[in-house]
PDB file of N, CA, C and O in Angstrom:
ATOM      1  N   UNK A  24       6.014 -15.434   7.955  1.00 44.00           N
ATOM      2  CA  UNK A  24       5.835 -13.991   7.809  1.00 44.00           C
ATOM      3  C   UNK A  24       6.506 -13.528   6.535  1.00 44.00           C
ATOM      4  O   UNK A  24       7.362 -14.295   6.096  1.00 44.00           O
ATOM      5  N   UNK A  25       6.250 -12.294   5.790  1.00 50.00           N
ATOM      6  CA  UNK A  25       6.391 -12.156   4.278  1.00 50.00           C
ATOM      7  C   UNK A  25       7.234 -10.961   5.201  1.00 50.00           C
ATOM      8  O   UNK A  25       7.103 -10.796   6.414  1.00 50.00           O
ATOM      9  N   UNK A  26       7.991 -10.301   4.427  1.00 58.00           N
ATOM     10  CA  UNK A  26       8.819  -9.121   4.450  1.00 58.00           C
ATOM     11  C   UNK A  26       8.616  -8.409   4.494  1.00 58.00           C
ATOM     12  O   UNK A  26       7.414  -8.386   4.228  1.00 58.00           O
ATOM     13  N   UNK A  27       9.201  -6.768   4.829  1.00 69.00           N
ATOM     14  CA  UNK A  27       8.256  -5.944   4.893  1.00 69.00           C
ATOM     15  C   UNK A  27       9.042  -4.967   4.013  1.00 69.00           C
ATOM     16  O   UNK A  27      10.249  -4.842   4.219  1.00 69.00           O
ATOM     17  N   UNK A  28       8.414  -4.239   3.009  1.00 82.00           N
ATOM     18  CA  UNK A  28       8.426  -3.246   1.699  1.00 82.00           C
ATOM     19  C   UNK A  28       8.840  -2.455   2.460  1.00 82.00           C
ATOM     20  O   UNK A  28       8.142  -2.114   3.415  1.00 82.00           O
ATOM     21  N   UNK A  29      10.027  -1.961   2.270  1.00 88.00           N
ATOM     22  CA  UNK A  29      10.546  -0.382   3.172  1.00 88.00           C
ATOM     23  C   UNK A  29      10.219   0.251   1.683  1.00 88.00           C
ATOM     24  O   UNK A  29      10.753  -0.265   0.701  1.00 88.00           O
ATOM     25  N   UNK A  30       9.244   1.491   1.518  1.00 92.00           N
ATOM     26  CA  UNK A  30       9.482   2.193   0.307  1.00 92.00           C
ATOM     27  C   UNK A  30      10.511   3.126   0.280  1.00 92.00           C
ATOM     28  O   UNK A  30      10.533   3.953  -0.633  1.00 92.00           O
ATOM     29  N   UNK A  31      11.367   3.120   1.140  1.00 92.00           N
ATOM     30  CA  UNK A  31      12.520   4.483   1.402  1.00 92.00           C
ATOM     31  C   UNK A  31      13.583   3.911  -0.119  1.00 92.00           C
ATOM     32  O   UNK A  31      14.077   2.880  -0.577  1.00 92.00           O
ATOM     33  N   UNK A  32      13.505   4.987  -0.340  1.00 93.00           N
ATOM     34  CA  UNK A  32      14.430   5.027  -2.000  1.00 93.00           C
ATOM     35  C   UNK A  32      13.319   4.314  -3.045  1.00 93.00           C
ATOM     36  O   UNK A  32      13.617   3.849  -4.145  1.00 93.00           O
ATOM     37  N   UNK A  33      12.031   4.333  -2.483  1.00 94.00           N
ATOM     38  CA  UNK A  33      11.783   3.616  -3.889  1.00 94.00           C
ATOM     39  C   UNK A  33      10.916   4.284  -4.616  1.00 94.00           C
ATOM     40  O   UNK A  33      10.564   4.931  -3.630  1.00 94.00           O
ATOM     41  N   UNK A  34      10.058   4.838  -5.699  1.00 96.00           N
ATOM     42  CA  UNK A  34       9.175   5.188  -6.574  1.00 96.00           C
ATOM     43  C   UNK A  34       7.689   4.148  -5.957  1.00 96.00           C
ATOM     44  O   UNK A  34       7.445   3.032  -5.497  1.00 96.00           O
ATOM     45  N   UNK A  35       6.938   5.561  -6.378  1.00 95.00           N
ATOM     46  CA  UNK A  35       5.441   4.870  -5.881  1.00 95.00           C
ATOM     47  C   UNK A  35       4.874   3.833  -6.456  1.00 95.00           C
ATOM     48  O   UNK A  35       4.002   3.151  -5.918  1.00 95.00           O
ATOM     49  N   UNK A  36       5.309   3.660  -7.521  1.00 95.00           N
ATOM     50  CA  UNK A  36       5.098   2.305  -8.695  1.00 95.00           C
ATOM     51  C   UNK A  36       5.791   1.170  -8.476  1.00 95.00           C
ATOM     52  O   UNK A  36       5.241   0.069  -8.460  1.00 95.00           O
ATOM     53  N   UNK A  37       7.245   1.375  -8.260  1.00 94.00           N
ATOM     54  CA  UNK A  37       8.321   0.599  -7.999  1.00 94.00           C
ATOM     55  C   UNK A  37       7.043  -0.430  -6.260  1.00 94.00           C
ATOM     56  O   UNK A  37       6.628  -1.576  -6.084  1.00 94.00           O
ATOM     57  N   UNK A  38       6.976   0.532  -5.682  1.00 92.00           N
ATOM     58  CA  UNK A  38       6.635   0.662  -4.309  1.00 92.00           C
ATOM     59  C   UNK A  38       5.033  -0.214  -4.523  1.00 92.00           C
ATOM     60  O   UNK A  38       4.930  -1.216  -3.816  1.00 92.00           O
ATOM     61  N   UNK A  39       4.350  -0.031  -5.039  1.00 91.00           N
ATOM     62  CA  UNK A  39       3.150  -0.651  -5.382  1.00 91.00           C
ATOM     63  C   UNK A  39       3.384  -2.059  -6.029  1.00 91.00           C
ATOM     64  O   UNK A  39       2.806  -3.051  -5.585  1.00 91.00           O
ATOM     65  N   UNK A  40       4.127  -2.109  -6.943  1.00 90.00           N
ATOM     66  CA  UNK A  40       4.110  -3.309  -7.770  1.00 90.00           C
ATOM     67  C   UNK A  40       4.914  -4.861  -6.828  1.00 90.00           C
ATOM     68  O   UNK A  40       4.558  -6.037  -6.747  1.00 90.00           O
ATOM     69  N   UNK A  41       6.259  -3.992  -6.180  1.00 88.00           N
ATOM     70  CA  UNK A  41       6.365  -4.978  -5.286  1.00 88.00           C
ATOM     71  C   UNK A  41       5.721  -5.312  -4.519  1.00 88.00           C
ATOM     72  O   UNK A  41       5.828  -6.532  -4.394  1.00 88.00           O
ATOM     73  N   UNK A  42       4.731  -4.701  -3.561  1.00 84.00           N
ATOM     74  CA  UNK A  42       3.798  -5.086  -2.738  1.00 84.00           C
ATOM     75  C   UNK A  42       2.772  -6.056  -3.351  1.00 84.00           C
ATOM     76  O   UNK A  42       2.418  -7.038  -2.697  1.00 84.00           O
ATOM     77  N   UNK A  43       2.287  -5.823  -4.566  1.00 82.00           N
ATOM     78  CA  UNK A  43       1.047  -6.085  -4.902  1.00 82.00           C
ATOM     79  C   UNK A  43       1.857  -7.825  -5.958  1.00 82.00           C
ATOM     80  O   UNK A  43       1.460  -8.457  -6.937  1.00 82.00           O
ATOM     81  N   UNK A  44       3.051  -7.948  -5.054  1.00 80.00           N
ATOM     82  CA  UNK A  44       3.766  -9.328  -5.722  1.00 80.00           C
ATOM     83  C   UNK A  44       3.923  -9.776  -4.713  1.00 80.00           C
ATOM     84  O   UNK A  44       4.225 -10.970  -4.737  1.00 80.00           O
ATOM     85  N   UNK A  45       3.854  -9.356  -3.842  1.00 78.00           N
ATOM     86  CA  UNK A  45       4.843  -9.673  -2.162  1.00 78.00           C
ATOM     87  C   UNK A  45       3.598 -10.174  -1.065  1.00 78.00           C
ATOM     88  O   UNK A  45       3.719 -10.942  -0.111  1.00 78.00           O
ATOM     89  N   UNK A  46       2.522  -9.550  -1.489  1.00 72.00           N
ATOM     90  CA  UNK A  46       1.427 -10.173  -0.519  1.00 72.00           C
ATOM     91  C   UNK A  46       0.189 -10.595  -0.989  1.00 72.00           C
ATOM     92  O   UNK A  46      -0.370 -10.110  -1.973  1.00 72.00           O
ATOM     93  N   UNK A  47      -0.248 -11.500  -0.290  1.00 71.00           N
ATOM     94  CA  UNK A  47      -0.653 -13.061  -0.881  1.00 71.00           C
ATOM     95  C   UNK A  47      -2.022 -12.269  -1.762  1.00 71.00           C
ATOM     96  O   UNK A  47      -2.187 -12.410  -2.973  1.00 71.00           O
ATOM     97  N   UNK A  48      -3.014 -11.350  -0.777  1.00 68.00           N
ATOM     98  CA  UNK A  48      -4.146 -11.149  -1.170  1.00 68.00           C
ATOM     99  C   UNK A  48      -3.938  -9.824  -2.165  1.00 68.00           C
ATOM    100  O   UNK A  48      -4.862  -9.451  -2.887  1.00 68.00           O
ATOM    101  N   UNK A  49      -2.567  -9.105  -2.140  1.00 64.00           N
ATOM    102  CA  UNK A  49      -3.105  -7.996  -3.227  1.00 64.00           C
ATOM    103  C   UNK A  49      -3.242  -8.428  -4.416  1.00 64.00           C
ATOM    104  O   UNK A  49      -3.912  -7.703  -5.153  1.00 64.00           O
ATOM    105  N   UNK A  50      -2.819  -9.394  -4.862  1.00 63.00           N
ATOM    106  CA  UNK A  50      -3.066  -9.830  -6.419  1.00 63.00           C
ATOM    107  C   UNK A  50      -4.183  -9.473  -6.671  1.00 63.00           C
ATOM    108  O   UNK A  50      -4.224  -9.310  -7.891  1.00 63.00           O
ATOM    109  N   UNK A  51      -5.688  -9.121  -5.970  1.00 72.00           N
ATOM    110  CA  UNK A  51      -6.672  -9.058  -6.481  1.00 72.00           C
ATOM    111  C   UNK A  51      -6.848  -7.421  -6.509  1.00 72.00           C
ATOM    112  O   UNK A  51      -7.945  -7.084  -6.955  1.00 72.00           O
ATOM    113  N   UNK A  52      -6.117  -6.504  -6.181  1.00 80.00           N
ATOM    114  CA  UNK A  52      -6.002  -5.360  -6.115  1.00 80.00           C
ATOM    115  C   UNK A  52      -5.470  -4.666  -7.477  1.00 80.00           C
ATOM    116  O   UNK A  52      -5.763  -3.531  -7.851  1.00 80.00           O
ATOM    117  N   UNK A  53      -4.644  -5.571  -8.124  1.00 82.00           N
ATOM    118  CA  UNK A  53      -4.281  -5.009  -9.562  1.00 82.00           C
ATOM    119  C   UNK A  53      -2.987  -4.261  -9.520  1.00 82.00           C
ATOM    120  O   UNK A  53      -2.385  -4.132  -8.454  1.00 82.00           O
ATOM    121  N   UNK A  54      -2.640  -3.876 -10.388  1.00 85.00           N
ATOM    122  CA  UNK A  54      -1.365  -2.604 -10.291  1.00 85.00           C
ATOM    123  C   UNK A  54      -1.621  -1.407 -10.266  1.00 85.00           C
ATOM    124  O   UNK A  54      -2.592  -0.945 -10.866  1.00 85.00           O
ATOM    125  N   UNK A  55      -0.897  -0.775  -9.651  1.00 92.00           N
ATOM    126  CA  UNK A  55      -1.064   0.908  -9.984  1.00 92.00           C
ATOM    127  C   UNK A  55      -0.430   1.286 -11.463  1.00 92.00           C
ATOM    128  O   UNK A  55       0.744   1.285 -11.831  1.00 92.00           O
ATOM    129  N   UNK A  56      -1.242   1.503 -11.936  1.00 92.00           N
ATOM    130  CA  UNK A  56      -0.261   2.465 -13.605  1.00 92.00           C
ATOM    131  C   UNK A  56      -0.368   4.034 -13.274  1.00 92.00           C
ATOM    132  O   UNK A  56       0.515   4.588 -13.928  1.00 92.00           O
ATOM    133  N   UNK A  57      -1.238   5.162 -12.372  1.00 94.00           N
ATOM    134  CA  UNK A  57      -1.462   6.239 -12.695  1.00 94.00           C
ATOM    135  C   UNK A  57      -1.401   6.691 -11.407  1.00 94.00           C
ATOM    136  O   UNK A  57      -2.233   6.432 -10.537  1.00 94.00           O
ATOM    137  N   UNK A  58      -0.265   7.471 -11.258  1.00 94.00           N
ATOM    138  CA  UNK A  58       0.097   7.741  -9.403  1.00 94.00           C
ATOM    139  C   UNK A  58      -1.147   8.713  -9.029  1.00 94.00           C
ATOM    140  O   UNK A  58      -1.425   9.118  -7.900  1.00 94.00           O
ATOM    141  N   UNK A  59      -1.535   8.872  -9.715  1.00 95.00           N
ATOM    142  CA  UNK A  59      -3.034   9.748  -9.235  1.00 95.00           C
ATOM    143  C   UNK A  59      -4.148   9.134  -8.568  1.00 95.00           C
ATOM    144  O   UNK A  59      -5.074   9.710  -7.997  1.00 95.00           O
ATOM    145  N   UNK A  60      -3.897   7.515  -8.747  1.00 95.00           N
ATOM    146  CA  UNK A  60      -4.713   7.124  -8.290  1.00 95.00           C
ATOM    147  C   UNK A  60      -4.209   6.037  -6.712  1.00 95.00           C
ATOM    148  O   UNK A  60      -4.704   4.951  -6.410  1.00 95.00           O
ATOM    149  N   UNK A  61      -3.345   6.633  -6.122  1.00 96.00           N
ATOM    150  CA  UNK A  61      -2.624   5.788  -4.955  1.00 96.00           C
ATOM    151  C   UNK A  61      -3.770   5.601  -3.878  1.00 96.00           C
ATOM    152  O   UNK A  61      -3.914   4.677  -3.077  1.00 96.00           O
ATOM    153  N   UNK A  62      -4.392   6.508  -4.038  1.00 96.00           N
ATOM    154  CA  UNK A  62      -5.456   6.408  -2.590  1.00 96.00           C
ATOM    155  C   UNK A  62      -6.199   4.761  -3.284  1.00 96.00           C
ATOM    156  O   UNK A  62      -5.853   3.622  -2.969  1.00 96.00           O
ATOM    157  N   UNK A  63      -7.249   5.158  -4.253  1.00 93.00           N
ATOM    158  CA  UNK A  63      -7.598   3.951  -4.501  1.00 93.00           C
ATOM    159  C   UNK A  63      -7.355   2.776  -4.493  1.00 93.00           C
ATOM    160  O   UNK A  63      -8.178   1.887  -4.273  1.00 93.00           O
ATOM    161  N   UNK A  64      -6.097   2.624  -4.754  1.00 92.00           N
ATOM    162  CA  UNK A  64      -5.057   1.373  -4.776  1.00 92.00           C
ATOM    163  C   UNK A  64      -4.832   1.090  -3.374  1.00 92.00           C
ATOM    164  O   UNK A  64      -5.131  -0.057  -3.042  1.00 92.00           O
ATOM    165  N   UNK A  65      -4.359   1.883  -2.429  1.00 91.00           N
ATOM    166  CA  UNK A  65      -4.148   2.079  -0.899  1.00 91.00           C
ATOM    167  C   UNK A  65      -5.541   1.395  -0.537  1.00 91.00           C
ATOM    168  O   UNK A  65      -5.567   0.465   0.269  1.00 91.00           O
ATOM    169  N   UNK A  66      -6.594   1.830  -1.090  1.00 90.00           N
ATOM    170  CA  UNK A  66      -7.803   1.406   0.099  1.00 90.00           C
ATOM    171  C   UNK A  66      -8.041   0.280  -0.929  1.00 90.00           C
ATOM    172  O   UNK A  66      -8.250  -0.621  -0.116  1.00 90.00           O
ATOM    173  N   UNK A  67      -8.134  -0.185  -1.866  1.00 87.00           N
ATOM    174  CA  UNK A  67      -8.115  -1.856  -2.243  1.00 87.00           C
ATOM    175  C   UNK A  67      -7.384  -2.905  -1.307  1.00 87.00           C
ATOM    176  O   UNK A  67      -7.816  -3.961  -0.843  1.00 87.00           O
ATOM    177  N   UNK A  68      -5.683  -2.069  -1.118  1.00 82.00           N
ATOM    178  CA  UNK A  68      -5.062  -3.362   0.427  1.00 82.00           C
ATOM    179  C   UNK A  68      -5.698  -3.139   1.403  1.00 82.00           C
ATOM    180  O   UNK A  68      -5.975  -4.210   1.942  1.00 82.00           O
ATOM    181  N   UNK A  69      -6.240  -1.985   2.140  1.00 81.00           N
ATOM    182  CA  UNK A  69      -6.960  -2.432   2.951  1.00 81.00           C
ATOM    183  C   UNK A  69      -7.730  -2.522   3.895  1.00 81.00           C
ATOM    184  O   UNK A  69      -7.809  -2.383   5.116  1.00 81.00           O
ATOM    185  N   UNK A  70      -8.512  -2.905   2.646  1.00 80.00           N
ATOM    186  CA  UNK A  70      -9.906  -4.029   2.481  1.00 80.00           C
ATOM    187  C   UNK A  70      -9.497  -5.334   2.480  1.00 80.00           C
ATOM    188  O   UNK A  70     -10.090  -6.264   3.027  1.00 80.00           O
ATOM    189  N   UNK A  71      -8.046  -5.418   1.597  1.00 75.00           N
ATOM    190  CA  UNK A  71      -7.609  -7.269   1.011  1.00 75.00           C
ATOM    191  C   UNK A  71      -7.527  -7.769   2.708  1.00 75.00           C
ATOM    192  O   UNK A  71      -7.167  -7.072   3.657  1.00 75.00           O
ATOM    193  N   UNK A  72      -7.984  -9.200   2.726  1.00 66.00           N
ATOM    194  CA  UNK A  72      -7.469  -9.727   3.748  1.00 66.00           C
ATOM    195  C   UNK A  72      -6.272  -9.683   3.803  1.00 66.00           C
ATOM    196  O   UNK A  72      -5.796  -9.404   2.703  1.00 66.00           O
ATOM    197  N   UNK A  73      -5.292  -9.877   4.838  1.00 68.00           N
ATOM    198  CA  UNK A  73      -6.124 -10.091   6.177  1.00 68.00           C
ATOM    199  C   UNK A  73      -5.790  -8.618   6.596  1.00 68.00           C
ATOM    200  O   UNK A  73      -5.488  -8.662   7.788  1.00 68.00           O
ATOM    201  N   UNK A  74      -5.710  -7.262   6.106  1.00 69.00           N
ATOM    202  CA  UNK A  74      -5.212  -5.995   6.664  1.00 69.00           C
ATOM    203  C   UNK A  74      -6.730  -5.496   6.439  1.00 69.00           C
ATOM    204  O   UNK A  74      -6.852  -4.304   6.157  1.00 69.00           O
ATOM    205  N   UNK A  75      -7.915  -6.288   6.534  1.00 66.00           N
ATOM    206  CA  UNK A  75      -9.324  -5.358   6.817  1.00 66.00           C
ATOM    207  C   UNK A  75      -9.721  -5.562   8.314  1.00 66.00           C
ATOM    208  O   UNK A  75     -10.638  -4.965   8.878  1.00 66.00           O
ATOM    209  N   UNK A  76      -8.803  -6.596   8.936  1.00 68.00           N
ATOM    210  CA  UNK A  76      -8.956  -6.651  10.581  1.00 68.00           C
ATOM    211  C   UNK A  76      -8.185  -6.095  11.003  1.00 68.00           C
ATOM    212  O   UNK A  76      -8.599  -5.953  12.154  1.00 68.00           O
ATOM    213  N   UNK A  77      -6.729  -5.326  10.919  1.00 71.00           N
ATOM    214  CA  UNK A  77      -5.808  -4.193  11.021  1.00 71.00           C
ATOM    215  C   UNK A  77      -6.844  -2.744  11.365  1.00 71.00           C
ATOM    216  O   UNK A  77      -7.982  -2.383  11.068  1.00 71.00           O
ATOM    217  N   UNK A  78      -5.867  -2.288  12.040  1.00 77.00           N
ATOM    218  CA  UNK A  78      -5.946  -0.219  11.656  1.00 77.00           C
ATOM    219  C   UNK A  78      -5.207   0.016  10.985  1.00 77.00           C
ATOM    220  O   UNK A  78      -4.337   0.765  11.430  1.00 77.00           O
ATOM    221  N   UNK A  79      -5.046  -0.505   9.334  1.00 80.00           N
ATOM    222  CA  UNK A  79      -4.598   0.140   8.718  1.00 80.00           C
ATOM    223  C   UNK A  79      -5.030   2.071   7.968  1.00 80.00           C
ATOM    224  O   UNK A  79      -6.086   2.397   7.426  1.00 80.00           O
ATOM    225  N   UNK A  80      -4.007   2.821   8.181  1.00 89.00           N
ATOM    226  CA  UNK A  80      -4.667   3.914   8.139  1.00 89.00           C
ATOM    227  C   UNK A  80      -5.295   4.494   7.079  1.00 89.00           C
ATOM    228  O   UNK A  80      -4.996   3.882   6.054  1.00 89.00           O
ATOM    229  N   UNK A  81      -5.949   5.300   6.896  1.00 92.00           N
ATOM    230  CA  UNK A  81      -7.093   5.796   5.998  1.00 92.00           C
ATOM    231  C   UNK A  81      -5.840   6.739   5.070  1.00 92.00           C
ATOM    232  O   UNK A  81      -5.141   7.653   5.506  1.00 92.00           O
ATOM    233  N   UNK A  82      -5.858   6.095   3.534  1.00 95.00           N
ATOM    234  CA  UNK A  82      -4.952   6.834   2.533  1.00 95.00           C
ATOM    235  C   UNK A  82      -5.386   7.968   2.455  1.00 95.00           C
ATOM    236  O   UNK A  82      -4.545   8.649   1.868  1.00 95.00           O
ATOM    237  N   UNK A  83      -6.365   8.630   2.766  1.00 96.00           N
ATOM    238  CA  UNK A  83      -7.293   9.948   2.164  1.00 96.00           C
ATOM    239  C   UNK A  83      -6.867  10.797   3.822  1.00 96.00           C
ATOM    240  O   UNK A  83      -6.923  12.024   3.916  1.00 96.00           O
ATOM    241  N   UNK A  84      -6.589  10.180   4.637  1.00 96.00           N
ATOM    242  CA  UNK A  84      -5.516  11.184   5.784  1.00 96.00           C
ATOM    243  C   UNK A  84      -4.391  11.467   5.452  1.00 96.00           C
ATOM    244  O   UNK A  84      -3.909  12.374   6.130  1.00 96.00           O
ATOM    245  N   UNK A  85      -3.655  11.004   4.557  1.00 96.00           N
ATOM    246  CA  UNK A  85      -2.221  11.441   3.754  1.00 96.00           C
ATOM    247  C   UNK A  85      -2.148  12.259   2.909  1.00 96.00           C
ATOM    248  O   UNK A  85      -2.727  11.989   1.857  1.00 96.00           O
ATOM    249  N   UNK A  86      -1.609  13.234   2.984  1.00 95.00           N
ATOM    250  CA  UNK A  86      -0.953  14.130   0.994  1.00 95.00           C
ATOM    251  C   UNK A  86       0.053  13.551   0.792  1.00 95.00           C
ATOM    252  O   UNK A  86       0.603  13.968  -0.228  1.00 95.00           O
ATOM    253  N   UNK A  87       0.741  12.521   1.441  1.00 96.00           N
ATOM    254  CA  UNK A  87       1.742  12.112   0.487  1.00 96.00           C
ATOM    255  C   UNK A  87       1.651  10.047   0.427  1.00 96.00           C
ATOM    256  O   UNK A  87       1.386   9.349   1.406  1.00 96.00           O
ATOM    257  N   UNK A  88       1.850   9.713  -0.486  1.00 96.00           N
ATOM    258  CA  UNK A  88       1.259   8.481  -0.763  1.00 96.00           C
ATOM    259  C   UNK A  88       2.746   7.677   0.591  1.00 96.00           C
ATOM    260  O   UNK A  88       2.576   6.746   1.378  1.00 96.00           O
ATOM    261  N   UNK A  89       3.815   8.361   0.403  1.00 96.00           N
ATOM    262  CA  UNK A  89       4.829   7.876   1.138  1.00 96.00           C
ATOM    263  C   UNK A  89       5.086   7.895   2.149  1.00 96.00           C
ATOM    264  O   UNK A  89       6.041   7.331   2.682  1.00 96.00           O
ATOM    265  N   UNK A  90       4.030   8.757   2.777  1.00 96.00           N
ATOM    266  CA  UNK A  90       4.375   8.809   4.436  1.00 96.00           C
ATOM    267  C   UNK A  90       2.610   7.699   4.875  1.00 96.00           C
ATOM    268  O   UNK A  90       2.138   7.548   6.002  1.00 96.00           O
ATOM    269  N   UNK A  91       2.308   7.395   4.168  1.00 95.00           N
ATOM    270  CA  UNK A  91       0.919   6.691   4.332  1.00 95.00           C
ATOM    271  C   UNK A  91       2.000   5.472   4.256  1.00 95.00           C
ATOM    272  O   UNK A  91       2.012   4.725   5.234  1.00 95.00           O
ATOM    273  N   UNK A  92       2.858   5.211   3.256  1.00 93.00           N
ATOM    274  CA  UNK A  92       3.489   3.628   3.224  1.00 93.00           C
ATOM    275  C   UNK A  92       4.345   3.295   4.102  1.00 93.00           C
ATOM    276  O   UNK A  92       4.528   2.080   4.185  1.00 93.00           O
ATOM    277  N   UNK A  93       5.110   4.136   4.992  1.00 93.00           N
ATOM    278  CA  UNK A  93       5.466   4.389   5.685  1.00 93.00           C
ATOM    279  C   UNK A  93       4.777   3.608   6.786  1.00 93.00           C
ATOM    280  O   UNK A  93       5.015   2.446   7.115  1.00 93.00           O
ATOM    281  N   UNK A  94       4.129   4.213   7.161  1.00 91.00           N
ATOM    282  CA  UNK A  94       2.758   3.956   8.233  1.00 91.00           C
ATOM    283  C   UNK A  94       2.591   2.805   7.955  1.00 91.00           C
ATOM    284  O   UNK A  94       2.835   2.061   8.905  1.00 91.00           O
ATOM    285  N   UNK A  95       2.114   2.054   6.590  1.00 87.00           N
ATOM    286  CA  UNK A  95       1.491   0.808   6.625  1.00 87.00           C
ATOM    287  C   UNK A  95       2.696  -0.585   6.220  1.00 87.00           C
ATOM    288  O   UNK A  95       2.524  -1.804   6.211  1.00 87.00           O
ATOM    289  N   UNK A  96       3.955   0.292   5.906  1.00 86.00           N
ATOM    290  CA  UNK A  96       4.679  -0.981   5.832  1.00 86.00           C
ATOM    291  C   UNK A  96       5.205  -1.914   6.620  1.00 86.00           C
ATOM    292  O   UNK A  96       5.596  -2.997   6.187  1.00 86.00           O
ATOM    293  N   UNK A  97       5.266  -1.484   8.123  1.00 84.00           N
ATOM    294  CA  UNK A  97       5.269  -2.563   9.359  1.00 84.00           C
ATOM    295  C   UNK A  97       3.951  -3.586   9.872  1.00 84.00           C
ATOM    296  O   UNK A  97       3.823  -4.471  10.718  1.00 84.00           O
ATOM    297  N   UNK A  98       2.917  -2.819   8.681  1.00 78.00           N
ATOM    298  CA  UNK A  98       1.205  -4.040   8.798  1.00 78.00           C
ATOM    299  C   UNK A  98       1.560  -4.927   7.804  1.00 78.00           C
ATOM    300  O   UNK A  98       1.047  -6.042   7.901  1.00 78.00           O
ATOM    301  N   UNK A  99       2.309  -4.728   6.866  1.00 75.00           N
ATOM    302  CA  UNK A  99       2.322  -5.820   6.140  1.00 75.00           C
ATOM    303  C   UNK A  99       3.340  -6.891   6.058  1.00 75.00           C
ATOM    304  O   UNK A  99       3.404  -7.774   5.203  1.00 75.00           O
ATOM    305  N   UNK A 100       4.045  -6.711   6.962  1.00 70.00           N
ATOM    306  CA  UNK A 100       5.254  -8.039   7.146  1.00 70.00           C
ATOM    307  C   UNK A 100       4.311  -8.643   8.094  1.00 70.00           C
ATOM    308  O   UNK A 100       4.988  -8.926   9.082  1.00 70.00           O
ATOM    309  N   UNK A 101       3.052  -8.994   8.303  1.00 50.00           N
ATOM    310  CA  UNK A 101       2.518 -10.324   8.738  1.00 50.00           C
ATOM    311  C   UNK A 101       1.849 -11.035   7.847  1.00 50.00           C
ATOM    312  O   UNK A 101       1.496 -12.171   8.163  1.00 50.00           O
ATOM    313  N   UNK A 102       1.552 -10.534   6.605  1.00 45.00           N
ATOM    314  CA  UNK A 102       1.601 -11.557   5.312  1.00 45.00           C
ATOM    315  C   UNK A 102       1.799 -12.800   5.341  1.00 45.00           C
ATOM    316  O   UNK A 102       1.810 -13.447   4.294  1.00 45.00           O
TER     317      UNK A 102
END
């Protein structure tokens, strides 16, 4: 099992980039450079295996990118 990204204290970039190092399939998801675009980035993980057989939740139900990571950072410590 991979770890799980608490984003508490961290920046949405900070918060993206470790993830997208930390689990196996986001590499194909890319980095975030433009916090405007978190939803997009959000629904690239997941889609990534294996969080497209998850309920991971829908980023576009959030206004804040951090309470969405929140939500999804206990799906991704099965990495």
């Amino acid at each position: 099992a991979g770890l799980m990204i608490d984003p508490t204290g961290m920046t949405l970039l900070d918060w993206t980039a470790s993830t997208t190092l930390s689990v196996k399939t986001a590499w194909s998801i890319g980095r975030l450079d433009d916090e405007m675009y978190w939803r997009d980035w959000a629904t690239g993980l997941l889609r990534a295996t294996p969080f497209n057989a998850q309920c991971v939740p829908d980023p576009y139900q959030f206004d804040s990118w951090y309470e969405w990571a929140m939500r999804v950072a206990p799906l991704l410590e099965v990495t």
